[in-house]
GROMACS .gro file of C-alpha atoms in nm:
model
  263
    1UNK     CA    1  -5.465   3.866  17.184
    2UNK     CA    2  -5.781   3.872  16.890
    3UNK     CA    3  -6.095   3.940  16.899
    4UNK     CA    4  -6.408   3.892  16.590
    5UNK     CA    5  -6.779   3.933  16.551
    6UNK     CA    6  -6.772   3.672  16.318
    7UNK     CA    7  -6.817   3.886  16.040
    8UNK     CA    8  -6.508   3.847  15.946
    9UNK     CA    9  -6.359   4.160  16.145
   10UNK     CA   10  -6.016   4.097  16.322
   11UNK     CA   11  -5.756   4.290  16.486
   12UNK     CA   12  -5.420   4.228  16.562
   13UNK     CA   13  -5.257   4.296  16.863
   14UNK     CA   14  -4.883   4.253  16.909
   15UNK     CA   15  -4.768   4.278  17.243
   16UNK     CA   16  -4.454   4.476  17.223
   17UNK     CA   17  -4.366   4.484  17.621
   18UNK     CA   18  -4.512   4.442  17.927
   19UNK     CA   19  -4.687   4.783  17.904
   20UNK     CA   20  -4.718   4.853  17.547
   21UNK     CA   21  -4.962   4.717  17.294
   22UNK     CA   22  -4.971   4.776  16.909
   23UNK     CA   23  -5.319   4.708  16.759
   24UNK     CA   24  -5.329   4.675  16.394
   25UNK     CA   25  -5.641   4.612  16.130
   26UNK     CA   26  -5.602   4.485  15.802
   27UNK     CA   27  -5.833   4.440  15.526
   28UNK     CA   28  -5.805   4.236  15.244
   29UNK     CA   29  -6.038   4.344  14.916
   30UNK     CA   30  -6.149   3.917  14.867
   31UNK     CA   31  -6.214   3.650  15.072
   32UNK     CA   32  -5.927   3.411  15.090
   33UNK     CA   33  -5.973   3.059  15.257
   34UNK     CA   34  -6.037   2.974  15.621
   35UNK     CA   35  -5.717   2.774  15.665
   36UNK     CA   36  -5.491   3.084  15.556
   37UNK     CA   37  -5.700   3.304  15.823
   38UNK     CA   38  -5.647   3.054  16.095
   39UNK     CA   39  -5.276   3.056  16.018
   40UNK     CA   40  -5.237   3.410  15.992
   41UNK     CA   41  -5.466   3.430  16.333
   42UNK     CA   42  -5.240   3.246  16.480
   43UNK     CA   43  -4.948   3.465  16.403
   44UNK     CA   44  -5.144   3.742  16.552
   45UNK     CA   45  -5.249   3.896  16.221
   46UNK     CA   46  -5.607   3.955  16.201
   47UNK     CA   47  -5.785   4.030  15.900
   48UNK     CA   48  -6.125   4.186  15.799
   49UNK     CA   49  -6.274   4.016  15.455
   50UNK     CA   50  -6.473   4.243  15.194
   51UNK     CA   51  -6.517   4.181  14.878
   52UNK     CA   52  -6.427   4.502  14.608
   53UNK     CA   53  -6.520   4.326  14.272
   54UNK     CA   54  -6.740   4.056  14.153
   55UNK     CA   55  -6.699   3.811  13.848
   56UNK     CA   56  -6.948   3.648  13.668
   57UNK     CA   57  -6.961   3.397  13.377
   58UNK     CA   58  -7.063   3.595  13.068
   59UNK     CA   59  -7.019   3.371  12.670
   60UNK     CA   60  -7.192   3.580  12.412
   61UNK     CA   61  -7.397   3.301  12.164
   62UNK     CA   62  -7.192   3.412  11.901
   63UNK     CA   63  -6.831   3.303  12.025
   64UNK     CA   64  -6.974   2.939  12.139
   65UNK     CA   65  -6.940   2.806  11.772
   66UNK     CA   66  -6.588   2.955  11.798
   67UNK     CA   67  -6.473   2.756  12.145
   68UNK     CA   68  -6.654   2.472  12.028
   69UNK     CA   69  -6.453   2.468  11.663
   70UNK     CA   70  -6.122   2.558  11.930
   71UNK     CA   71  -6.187   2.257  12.123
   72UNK     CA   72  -6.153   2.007  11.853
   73UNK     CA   73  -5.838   2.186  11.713
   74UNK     CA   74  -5.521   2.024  11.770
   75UNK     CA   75  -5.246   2.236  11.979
   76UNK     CA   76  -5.336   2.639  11.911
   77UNK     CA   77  -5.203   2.858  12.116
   78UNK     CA   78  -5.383   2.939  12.421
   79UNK     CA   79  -5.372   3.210  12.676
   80UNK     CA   80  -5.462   3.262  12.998
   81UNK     CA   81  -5.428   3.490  13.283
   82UNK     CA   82  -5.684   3.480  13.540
   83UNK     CA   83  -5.867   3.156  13.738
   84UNK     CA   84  -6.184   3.293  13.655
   85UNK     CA   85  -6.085   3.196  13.280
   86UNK     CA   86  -5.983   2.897  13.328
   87UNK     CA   87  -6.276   2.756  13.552
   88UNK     CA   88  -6.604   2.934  13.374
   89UNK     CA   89  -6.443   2.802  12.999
   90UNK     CA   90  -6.401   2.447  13.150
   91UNK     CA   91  -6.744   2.420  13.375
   92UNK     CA   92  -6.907   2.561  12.968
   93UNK     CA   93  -6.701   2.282  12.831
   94UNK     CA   94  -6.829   2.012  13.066
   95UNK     CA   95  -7.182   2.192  12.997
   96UNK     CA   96  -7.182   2.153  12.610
   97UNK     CA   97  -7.092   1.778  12.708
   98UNK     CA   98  -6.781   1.839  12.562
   99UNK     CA   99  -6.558   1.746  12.854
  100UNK     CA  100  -6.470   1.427  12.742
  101UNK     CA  101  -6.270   1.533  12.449
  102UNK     CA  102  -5.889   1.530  12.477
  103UNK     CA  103  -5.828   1.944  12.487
  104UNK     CA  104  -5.499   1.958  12.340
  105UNK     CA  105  -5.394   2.321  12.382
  106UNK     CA  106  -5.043   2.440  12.399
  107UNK     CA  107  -5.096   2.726  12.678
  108UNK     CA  108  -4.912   3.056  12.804
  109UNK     CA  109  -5.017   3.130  13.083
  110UNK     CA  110  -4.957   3.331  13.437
  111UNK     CA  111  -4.754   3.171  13.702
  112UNK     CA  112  -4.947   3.003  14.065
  113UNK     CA  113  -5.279   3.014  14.054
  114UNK     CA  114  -5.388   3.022  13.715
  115UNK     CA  115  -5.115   2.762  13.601
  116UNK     CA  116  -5.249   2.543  13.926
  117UNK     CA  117  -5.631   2.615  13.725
  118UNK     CA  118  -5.485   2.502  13.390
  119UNK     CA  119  -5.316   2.171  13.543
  120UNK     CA  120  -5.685   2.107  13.723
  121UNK     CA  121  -5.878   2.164  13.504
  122UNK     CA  122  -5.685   2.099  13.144
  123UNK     CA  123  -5.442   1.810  13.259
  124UNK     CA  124  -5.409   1.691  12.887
  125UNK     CA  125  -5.260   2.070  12.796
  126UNK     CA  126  -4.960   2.172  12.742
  127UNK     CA  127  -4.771   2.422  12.929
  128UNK     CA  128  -4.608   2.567  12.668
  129UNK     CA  129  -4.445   2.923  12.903
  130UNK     CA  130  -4.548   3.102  13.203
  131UNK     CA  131  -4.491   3.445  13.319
  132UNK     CA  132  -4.567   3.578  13.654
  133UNK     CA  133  -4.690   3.890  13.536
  134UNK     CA  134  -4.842   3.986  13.222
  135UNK     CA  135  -4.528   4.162  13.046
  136UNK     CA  136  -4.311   3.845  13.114
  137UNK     CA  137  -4.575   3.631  12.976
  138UNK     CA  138  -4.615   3.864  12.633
  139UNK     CA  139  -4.234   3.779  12.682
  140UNK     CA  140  -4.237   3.419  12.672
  141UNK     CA  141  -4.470   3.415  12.407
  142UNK     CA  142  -4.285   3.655  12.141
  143UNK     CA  143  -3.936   3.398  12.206
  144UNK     CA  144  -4.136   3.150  12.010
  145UNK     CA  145  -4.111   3.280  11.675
  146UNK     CA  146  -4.337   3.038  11.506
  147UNK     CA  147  -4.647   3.184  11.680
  148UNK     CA  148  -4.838   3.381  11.412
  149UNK     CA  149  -5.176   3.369  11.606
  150UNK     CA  150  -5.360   3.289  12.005
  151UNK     CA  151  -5.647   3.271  12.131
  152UNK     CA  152  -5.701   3.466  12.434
  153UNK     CA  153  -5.965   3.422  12.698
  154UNK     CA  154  -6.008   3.674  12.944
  155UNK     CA  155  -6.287   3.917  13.104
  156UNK     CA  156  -6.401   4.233  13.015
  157UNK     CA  157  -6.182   4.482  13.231
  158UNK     CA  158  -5.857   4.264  13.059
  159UNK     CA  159  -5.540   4.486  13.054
  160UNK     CA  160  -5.421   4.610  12.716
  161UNK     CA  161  -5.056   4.499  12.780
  162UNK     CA  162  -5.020   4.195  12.671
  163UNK     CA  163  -5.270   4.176  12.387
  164UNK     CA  164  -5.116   4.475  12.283
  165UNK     CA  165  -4.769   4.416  12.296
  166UNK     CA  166  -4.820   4.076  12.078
  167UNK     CA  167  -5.008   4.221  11.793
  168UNK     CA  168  -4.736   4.483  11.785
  169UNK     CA  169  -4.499   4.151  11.704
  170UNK     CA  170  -4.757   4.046  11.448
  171UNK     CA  171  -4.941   3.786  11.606
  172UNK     CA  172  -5.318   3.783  11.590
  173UNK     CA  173  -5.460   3.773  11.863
  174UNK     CA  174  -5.829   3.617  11.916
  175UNK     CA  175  -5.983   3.778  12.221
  176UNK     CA  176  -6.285   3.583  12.370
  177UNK     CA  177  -6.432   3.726  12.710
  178UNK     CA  178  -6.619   3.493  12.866
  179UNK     CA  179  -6.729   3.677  13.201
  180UNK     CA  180  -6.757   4.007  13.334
  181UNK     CA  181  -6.581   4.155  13.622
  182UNK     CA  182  -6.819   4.363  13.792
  183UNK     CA  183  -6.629   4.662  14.090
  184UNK     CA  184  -6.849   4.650  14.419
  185UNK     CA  185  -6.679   4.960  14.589
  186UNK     CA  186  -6.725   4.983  14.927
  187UNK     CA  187  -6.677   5.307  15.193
  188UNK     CA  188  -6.448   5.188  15.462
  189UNK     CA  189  -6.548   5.364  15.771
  190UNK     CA  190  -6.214   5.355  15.956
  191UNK     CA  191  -5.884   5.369  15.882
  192UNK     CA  192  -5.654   5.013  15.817
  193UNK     CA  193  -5.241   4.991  15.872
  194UNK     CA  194  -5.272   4.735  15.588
  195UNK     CA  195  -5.419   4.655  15.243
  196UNK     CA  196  -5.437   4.364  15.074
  197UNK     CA  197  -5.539   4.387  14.679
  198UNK     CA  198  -5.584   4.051  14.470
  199UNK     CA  199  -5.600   4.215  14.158
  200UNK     CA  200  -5.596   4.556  13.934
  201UNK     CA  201  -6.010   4.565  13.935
  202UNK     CA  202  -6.008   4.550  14.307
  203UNK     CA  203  -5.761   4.831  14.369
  204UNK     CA  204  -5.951   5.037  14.089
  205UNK     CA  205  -6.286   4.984  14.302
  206UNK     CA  206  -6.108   5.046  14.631
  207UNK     CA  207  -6.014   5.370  14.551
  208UNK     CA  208  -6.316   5.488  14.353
  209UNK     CA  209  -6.464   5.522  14.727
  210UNK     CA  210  -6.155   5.551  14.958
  211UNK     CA  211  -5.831   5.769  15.050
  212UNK     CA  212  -5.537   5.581  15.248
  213UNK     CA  213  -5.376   5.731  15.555
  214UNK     CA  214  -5.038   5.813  15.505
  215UNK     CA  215  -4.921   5.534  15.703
  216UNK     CA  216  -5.120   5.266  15.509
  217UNK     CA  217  -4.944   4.969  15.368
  218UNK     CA  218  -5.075   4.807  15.081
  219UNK     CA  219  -4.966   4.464  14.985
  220UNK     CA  220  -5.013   4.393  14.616
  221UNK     CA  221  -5.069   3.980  14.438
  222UNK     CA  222  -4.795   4.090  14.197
  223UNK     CA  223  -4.628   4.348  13.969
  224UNK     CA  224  -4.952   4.445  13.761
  225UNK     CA  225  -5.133   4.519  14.104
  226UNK     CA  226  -4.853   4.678  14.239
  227UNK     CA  227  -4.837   4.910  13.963
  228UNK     CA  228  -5.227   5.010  13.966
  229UNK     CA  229  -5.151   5.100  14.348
  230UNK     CA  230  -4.912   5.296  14.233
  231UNK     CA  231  -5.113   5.515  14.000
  232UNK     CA  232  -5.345   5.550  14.262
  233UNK     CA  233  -5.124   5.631  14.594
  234UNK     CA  234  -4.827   5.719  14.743
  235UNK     CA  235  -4.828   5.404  15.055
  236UNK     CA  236  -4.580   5.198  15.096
  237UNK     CA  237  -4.629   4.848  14.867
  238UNK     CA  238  -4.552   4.533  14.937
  239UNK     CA  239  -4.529   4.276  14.660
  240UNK     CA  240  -4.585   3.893  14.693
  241UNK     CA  241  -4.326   3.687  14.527
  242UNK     CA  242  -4.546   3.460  14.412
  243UNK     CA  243  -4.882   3.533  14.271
  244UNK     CA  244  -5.130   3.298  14.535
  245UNK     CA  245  -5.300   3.390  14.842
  246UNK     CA  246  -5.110   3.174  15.083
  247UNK     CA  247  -4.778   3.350  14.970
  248UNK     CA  248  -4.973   3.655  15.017
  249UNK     CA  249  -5.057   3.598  15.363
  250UNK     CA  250  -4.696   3.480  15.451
  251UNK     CA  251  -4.601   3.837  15.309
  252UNK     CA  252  -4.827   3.992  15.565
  253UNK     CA  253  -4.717   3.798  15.847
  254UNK     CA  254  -4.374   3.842  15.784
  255UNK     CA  255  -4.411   4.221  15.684
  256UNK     CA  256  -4.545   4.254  16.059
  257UNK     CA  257  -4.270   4.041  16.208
  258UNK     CA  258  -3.986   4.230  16.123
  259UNK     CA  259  -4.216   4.569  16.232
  260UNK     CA  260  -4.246   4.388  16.533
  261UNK     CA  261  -3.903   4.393  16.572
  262UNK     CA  262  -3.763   4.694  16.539
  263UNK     CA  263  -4.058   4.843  16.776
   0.00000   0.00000   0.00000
């Protein structure tokens, strides 16, 4: 059985035997799309929406003559690991009418949804590695010894990893944050059997307001998430194999399956 206020509030209830129910709310820290609700609702897992960090585009006037100079460059080495970079530098690109140029840009970048962003939006790029987490991708990108120097778009609250680890190796590395990832912490009035956390930022603005129960399980987008979590609580964590929502979800639903079977 469910029930909603159409605010995005759900509750799961798993009915265990004929006289014992198991009700179970889960939050997850973005919005995700309909269709993934309606197929986790339909596996009996309910989930209430709030969003724990906000990103907006942010190009200072002084890097524009730099991305513009970038664009006409022939194959430099490009790096990406979030959506959010991908989308806001191609939507400036299309807005400097500049998106009929040929962007040839060999690119590193992180596995599912920001390769899936880079294929959209850059289809004439090259997908030079991929890593599914940001120490695998620092990987990738040291294997190729001719790199001397990248060019890294990112946000503001960027982890220090992988920049860090590749000018370590010697490469320079040309940051150029383009928006600004803004925490939107919210106090959560009631207490949740699961978690789900998209993304460093949002666990960092989770827990700037909130304490888990013990019994809280937090499912995590990936290693880097996982490992913020980590630093942050004792729960159990639950990592998605692959870093995109609908894997996510599938992780929920099949976290609470096998629960559901050794009630």
């Amino acid at each position: 059985l469910a029930s909603g206020d159409g605010s995005g509030f759900y509750v799961l209830m798993i009915q265990v035997s004929h006289f014992k129910t198991i009700m179970i709310n889960i939050l997850c820290t973005r919005n995700i799309p309909g269709p993934l609700i309606l197929h986790a609702a339909s596996e009996n897992i309910y989930v209430q929406e709030q969003d724990f960090i906000s990103v907006q585009p942010h190009i200072r006037k002084e890097d524009i003559p730099l991305i513009i100079s970038l664009i006409q460059q022939d194959m430099p080495s490009v790096i990406f690991t979030s959506k959010h970079a991908v989308n806001i530098l191609a939507d400036f690109i299309a807005q400097q009418k500049q998106d009929s140029v040929s962007i040839k840009w060999k690119v590193y970048c992180i596995s599912e949804i920001t390769l899936q962003a880079v294929k959209q939006r850059f289809p004439d790029a090259i997908i030079e590695g991929k890593g599914s987490y940001a120490a695998e991708l620092a990987g990738v990108i040291l294997e190729e010894k001719n790199i001397k120097e990248v060019w890294f778009f990112c946000g503001n609250l960027r982890r220090d990893l992988l920049p860090d680890r590749l000018r370590e190796n010697d490469i320079n590395v040309n940051e150029i944050a383009i928006y600004e990832t803004k925490l939107t912490p919210h106090a959560v009035g009631r207490d949740y059997k699961g978690i789900i956390f998209f993304s460093p930022s949002a666990v960092e603005s989770f827990f700037s307001m909130n304490k888990l129960a013990r019994e809280t399980v937090c499912f995590a987008i990936g290693k880097t998430t996982a490992s913020a979590i980590k630093n942050k609580a004792g729960n159990e964590i639950i990592t998605s194999e692959k870093q995109e929502a609908q894997t996510m979800i599938q992780t929920v639903i099949d976290y609470y399956k096998q629960k559901h079977l050794q009630v």
